[in-house]
mmCIF file with all atom_site columns, C-alpha atoms in Angstrom:
data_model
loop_
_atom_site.group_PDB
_atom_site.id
_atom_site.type_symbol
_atom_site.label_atom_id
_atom_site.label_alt_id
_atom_site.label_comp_id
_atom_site.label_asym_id
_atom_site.label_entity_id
_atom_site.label_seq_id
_atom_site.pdbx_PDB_ins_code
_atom_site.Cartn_x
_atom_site.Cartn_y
_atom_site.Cartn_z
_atom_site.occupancy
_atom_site.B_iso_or_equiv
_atom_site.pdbx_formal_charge
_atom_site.auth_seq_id
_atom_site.auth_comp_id
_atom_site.auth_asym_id
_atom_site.auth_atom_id
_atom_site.pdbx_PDB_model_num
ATOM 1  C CA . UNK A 1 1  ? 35.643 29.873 -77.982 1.00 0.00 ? 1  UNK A CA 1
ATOM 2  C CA . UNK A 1 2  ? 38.485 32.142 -77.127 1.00 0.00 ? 2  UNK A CA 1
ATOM 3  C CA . UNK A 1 3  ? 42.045 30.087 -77.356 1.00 0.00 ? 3  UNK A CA 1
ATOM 4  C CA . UNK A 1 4  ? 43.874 32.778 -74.660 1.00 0.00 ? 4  UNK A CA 1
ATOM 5  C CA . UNK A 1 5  ? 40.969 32.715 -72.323 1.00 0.00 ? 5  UNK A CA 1
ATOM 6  C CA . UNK A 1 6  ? 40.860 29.038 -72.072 1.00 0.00 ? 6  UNK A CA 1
ATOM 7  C CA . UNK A 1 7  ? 44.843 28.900 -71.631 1.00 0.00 ? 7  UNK A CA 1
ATOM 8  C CA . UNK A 1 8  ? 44.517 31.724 -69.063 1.00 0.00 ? 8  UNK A CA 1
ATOM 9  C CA . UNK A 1 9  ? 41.754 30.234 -67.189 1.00 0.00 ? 9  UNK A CA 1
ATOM 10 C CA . UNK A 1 10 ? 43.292 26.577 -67.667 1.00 0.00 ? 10 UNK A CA 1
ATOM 11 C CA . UNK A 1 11 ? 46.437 28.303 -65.652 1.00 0.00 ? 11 UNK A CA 1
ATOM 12 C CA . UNK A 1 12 ? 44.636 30.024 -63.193 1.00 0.00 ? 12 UNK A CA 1
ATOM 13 C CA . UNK A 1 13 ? 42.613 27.076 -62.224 1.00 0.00 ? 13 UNK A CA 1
ATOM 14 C CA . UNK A 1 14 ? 46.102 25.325 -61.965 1.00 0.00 ? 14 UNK A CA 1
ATOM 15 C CA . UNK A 1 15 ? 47.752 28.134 -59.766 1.00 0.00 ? 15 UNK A CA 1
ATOM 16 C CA . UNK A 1 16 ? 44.557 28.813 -57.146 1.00 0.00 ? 16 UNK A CA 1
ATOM 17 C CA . UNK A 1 17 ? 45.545 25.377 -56.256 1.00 0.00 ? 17 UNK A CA 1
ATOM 18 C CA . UNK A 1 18 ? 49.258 26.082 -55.299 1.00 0.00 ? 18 UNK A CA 1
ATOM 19 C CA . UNK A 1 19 ? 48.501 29.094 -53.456 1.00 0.00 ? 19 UNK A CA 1
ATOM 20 C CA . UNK A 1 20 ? 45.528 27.186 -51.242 1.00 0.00 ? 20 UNK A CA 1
ATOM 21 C CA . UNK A 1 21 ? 47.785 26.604 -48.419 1.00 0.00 ? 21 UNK A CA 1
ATOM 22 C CA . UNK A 1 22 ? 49.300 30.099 -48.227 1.00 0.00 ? 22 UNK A CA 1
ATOM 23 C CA . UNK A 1 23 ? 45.856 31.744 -48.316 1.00 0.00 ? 23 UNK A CA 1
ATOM 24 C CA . UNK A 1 24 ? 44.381 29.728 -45.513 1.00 0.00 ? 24 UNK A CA 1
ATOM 25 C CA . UNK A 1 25 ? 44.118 31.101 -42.798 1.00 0.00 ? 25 UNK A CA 1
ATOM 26 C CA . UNK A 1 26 ? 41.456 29.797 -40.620 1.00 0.00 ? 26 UNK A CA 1
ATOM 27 C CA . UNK A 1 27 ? 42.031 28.988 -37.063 1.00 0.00 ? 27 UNK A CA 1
ATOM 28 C CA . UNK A 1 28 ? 40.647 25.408 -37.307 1.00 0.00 ? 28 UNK A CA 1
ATOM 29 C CA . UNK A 1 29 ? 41.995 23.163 -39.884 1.00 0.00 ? 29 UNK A CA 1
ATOM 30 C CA . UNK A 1 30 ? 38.813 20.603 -40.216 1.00 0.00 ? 30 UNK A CA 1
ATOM 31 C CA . UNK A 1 31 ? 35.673 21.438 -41.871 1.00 0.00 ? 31 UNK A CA 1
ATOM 32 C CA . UNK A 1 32 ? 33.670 20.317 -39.369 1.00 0.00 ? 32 UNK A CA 1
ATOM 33 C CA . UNK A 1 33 ? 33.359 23.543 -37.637 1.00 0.00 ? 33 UNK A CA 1
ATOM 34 C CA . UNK A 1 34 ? 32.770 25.266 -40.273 1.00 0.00 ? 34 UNK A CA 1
ATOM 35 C CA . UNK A 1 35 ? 28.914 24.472 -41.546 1.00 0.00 ? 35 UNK A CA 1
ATOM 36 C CA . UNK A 1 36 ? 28.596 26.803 -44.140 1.00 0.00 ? 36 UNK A CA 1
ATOM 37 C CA . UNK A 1 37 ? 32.260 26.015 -45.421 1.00 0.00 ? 37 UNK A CA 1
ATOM 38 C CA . UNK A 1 38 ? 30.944 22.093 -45.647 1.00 0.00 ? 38 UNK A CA 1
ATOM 39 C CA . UNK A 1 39 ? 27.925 23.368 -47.969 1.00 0.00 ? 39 UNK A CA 1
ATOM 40 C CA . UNK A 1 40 ? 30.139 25.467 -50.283 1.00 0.00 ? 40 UNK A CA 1
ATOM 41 C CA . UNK A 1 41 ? 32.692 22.387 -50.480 1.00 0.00 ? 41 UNK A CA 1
ATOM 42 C CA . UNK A 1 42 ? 29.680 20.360 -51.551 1.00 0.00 ? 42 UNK A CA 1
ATOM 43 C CA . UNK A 1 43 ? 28.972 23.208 -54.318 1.00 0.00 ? 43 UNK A CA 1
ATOM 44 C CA . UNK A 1 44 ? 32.100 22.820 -55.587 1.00 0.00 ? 44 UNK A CA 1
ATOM 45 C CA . UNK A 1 45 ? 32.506 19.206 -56.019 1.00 0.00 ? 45 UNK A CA 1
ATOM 46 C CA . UNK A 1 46 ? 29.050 19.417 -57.924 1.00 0.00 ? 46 UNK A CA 1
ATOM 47 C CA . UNK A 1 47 ? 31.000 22.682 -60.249 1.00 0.00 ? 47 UNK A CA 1
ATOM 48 C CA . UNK A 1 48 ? 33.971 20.305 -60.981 1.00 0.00 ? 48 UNK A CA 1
ATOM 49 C CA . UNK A 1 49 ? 31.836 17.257 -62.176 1.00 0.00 ? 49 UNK A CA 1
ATOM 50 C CA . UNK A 1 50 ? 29.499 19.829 -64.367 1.00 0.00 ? 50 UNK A CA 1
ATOM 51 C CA . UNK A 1 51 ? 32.609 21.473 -65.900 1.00 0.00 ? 51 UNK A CA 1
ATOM 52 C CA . UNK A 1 52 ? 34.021 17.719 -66.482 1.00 0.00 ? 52 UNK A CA 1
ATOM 53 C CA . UNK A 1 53 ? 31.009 16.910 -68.275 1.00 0.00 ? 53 UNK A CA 1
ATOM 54 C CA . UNK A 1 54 ? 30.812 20.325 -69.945 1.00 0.00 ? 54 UNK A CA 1
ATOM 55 C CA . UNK A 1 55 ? 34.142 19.719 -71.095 1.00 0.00 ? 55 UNK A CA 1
ATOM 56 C CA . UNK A 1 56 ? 33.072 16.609 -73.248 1.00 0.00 ? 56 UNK A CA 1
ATOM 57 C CA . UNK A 1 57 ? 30.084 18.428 -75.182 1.00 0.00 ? 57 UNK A CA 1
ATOM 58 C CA . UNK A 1 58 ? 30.630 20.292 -78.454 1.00 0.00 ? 58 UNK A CA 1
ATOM 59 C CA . UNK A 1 59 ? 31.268 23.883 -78.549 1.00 0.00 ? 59 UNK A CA 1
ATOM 60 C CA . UNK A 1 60 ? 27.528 24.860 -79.415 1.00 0.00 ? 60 UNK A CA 1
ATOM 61 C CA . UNK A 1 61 ? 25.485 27.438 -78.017 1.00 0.00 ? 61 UNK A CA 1
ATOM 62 C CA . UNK A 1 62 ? 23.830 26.554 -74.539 1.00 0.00 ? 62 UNK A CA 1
ATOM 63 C CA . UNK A 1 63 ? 26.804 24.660 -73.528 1.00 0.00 ? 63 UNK A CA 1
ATOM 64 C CA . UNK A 1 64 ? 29.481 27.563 -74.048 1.00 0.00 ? 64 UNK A CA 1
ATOM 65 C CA . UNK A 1 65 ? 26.951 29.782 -71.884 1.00 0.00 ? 65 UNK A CA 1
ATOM 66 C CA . UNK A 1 66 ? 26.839 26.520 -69.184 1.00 0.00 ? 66 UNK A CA 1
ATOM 67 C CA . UNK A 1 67 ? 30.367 26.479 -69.294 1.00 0.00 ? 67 UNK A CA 1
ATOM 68 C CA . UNK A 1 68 ? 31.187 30.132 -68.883 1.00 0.00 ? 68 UNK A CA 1
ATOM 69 C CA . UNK A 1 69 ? 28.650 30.366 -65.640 1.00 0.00 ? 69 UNK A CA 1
ATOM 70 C CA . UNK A 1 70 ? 30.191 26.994 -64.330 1.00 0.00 ? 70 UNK A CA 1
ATOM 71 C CA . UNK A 1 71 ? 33.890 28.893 -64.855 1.00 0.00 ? 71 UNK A CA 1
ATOM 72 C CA . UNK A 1 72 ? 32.947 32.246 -63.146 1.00 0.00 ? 72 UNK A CA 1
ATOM 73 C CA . UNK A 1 73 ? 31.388 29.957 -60.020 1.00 0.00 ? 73 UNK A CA 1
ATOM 74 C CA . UNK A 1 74 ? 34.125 28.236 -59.596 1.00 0.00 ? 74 UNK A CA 1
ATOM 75 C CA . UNK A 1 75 ? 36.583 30.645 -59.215 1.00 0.00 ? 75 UNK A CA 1
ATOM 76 C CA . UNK A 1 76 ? 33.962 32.194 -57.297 1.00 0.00 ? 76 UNK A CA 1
ATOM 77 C CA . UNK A 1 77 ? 34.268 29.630 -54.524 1.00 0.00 ? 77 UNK A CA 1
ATOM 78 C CA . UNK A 1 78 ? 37.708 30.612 -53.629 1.00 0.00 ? 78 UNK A CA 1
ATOM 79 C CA . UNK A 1 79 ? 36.766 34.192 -52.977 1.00 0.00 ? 79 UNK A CA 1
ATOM 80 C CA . UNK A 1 80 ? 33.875 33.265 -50.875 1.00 0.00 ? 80 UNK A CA 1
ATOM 81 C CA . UNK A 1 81 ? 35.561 30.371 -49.121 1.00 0.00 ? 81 UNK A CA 1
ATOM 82 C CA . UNK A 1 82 ? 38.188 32.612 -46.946 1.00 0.00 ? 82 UNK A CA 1
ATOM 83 C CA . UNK A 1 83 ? 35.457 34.762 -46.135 1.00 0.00 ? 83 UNK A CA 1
ATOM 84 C CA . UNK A 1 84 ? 32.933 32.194 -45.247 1.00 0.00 ? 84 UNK A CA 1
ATOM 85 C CA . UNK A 1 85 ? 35.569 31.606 -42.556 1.00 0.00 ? 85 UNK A CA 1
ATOM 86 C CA . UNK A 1 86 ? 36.961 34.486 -41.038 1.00 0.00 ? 86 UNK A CA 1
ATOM 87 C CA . UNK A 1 87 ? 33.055 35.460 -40.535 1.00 0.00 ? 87 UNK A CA 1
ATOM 88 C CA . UNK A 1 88 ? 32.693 32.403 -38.767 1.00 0.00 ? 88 UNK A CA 1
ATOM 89 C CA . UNK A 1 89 ? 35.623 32.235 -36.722 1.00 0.00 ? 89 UNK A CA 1
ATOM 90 C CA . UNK A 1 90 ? 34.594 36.209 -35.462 1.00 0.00 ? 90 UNK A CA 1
ATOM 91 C CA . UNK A 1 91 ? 30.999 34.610 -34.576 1.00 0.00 ? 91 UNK A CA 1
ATOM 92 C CA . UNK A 1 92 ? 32.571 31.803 -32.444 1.00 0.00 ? 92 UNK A CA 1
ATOM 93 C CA . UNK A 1 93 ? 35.478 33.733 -31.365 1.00 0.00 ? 93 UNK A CA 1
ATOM 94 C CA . UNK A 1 94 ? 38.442 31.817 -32.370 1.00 0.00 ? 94 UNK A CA 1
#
């Protein structure tokens, strides 16, 4: 319901992408050492479709609530997604 909210989270959700590559910083490049990393990558894909279809609903009550959690979690994943990582890579050793 707020216009400069949406336009600031419509950028940020923009820019996290450009600064993916200089933020990683994991010592394998595949997911398929990292287990945990695979579930959370999972997580997100669901986030993106529910926002998507959030996106196409009116702006009524439960939805703008659904939306706003769906928002916070997915910026969430790329806080937790570096650290899901550099935990892992001190447990194997890397």
């Amino acid at each position: 319901p707020n216009k400069l909210g949406g336009v600031i989270a419509l950028v940020m959700s923009i820019a996290i992408l450009f600064f993916l590559p200089i933020l990683h910083t994991s010592k394998s490049q595949g997911l398929q050492f990292y287990p945990i990393n695979q579930i959370l990558f999972w997580y997100m894909f669901i986030i993106v479709i529910l926002l998507t279809w959030i996106g196409a609903r009116p702006v009524e009550d439960p939805y703008i609530l659904t939306g706003q959690i769906l928002t916070v979690l997915y910026f969430l994943y790329y806080i937790i997604n570096p650290i899901v990582s550099k935990i892992w890579d001190k447990t194997l050793n890397y």
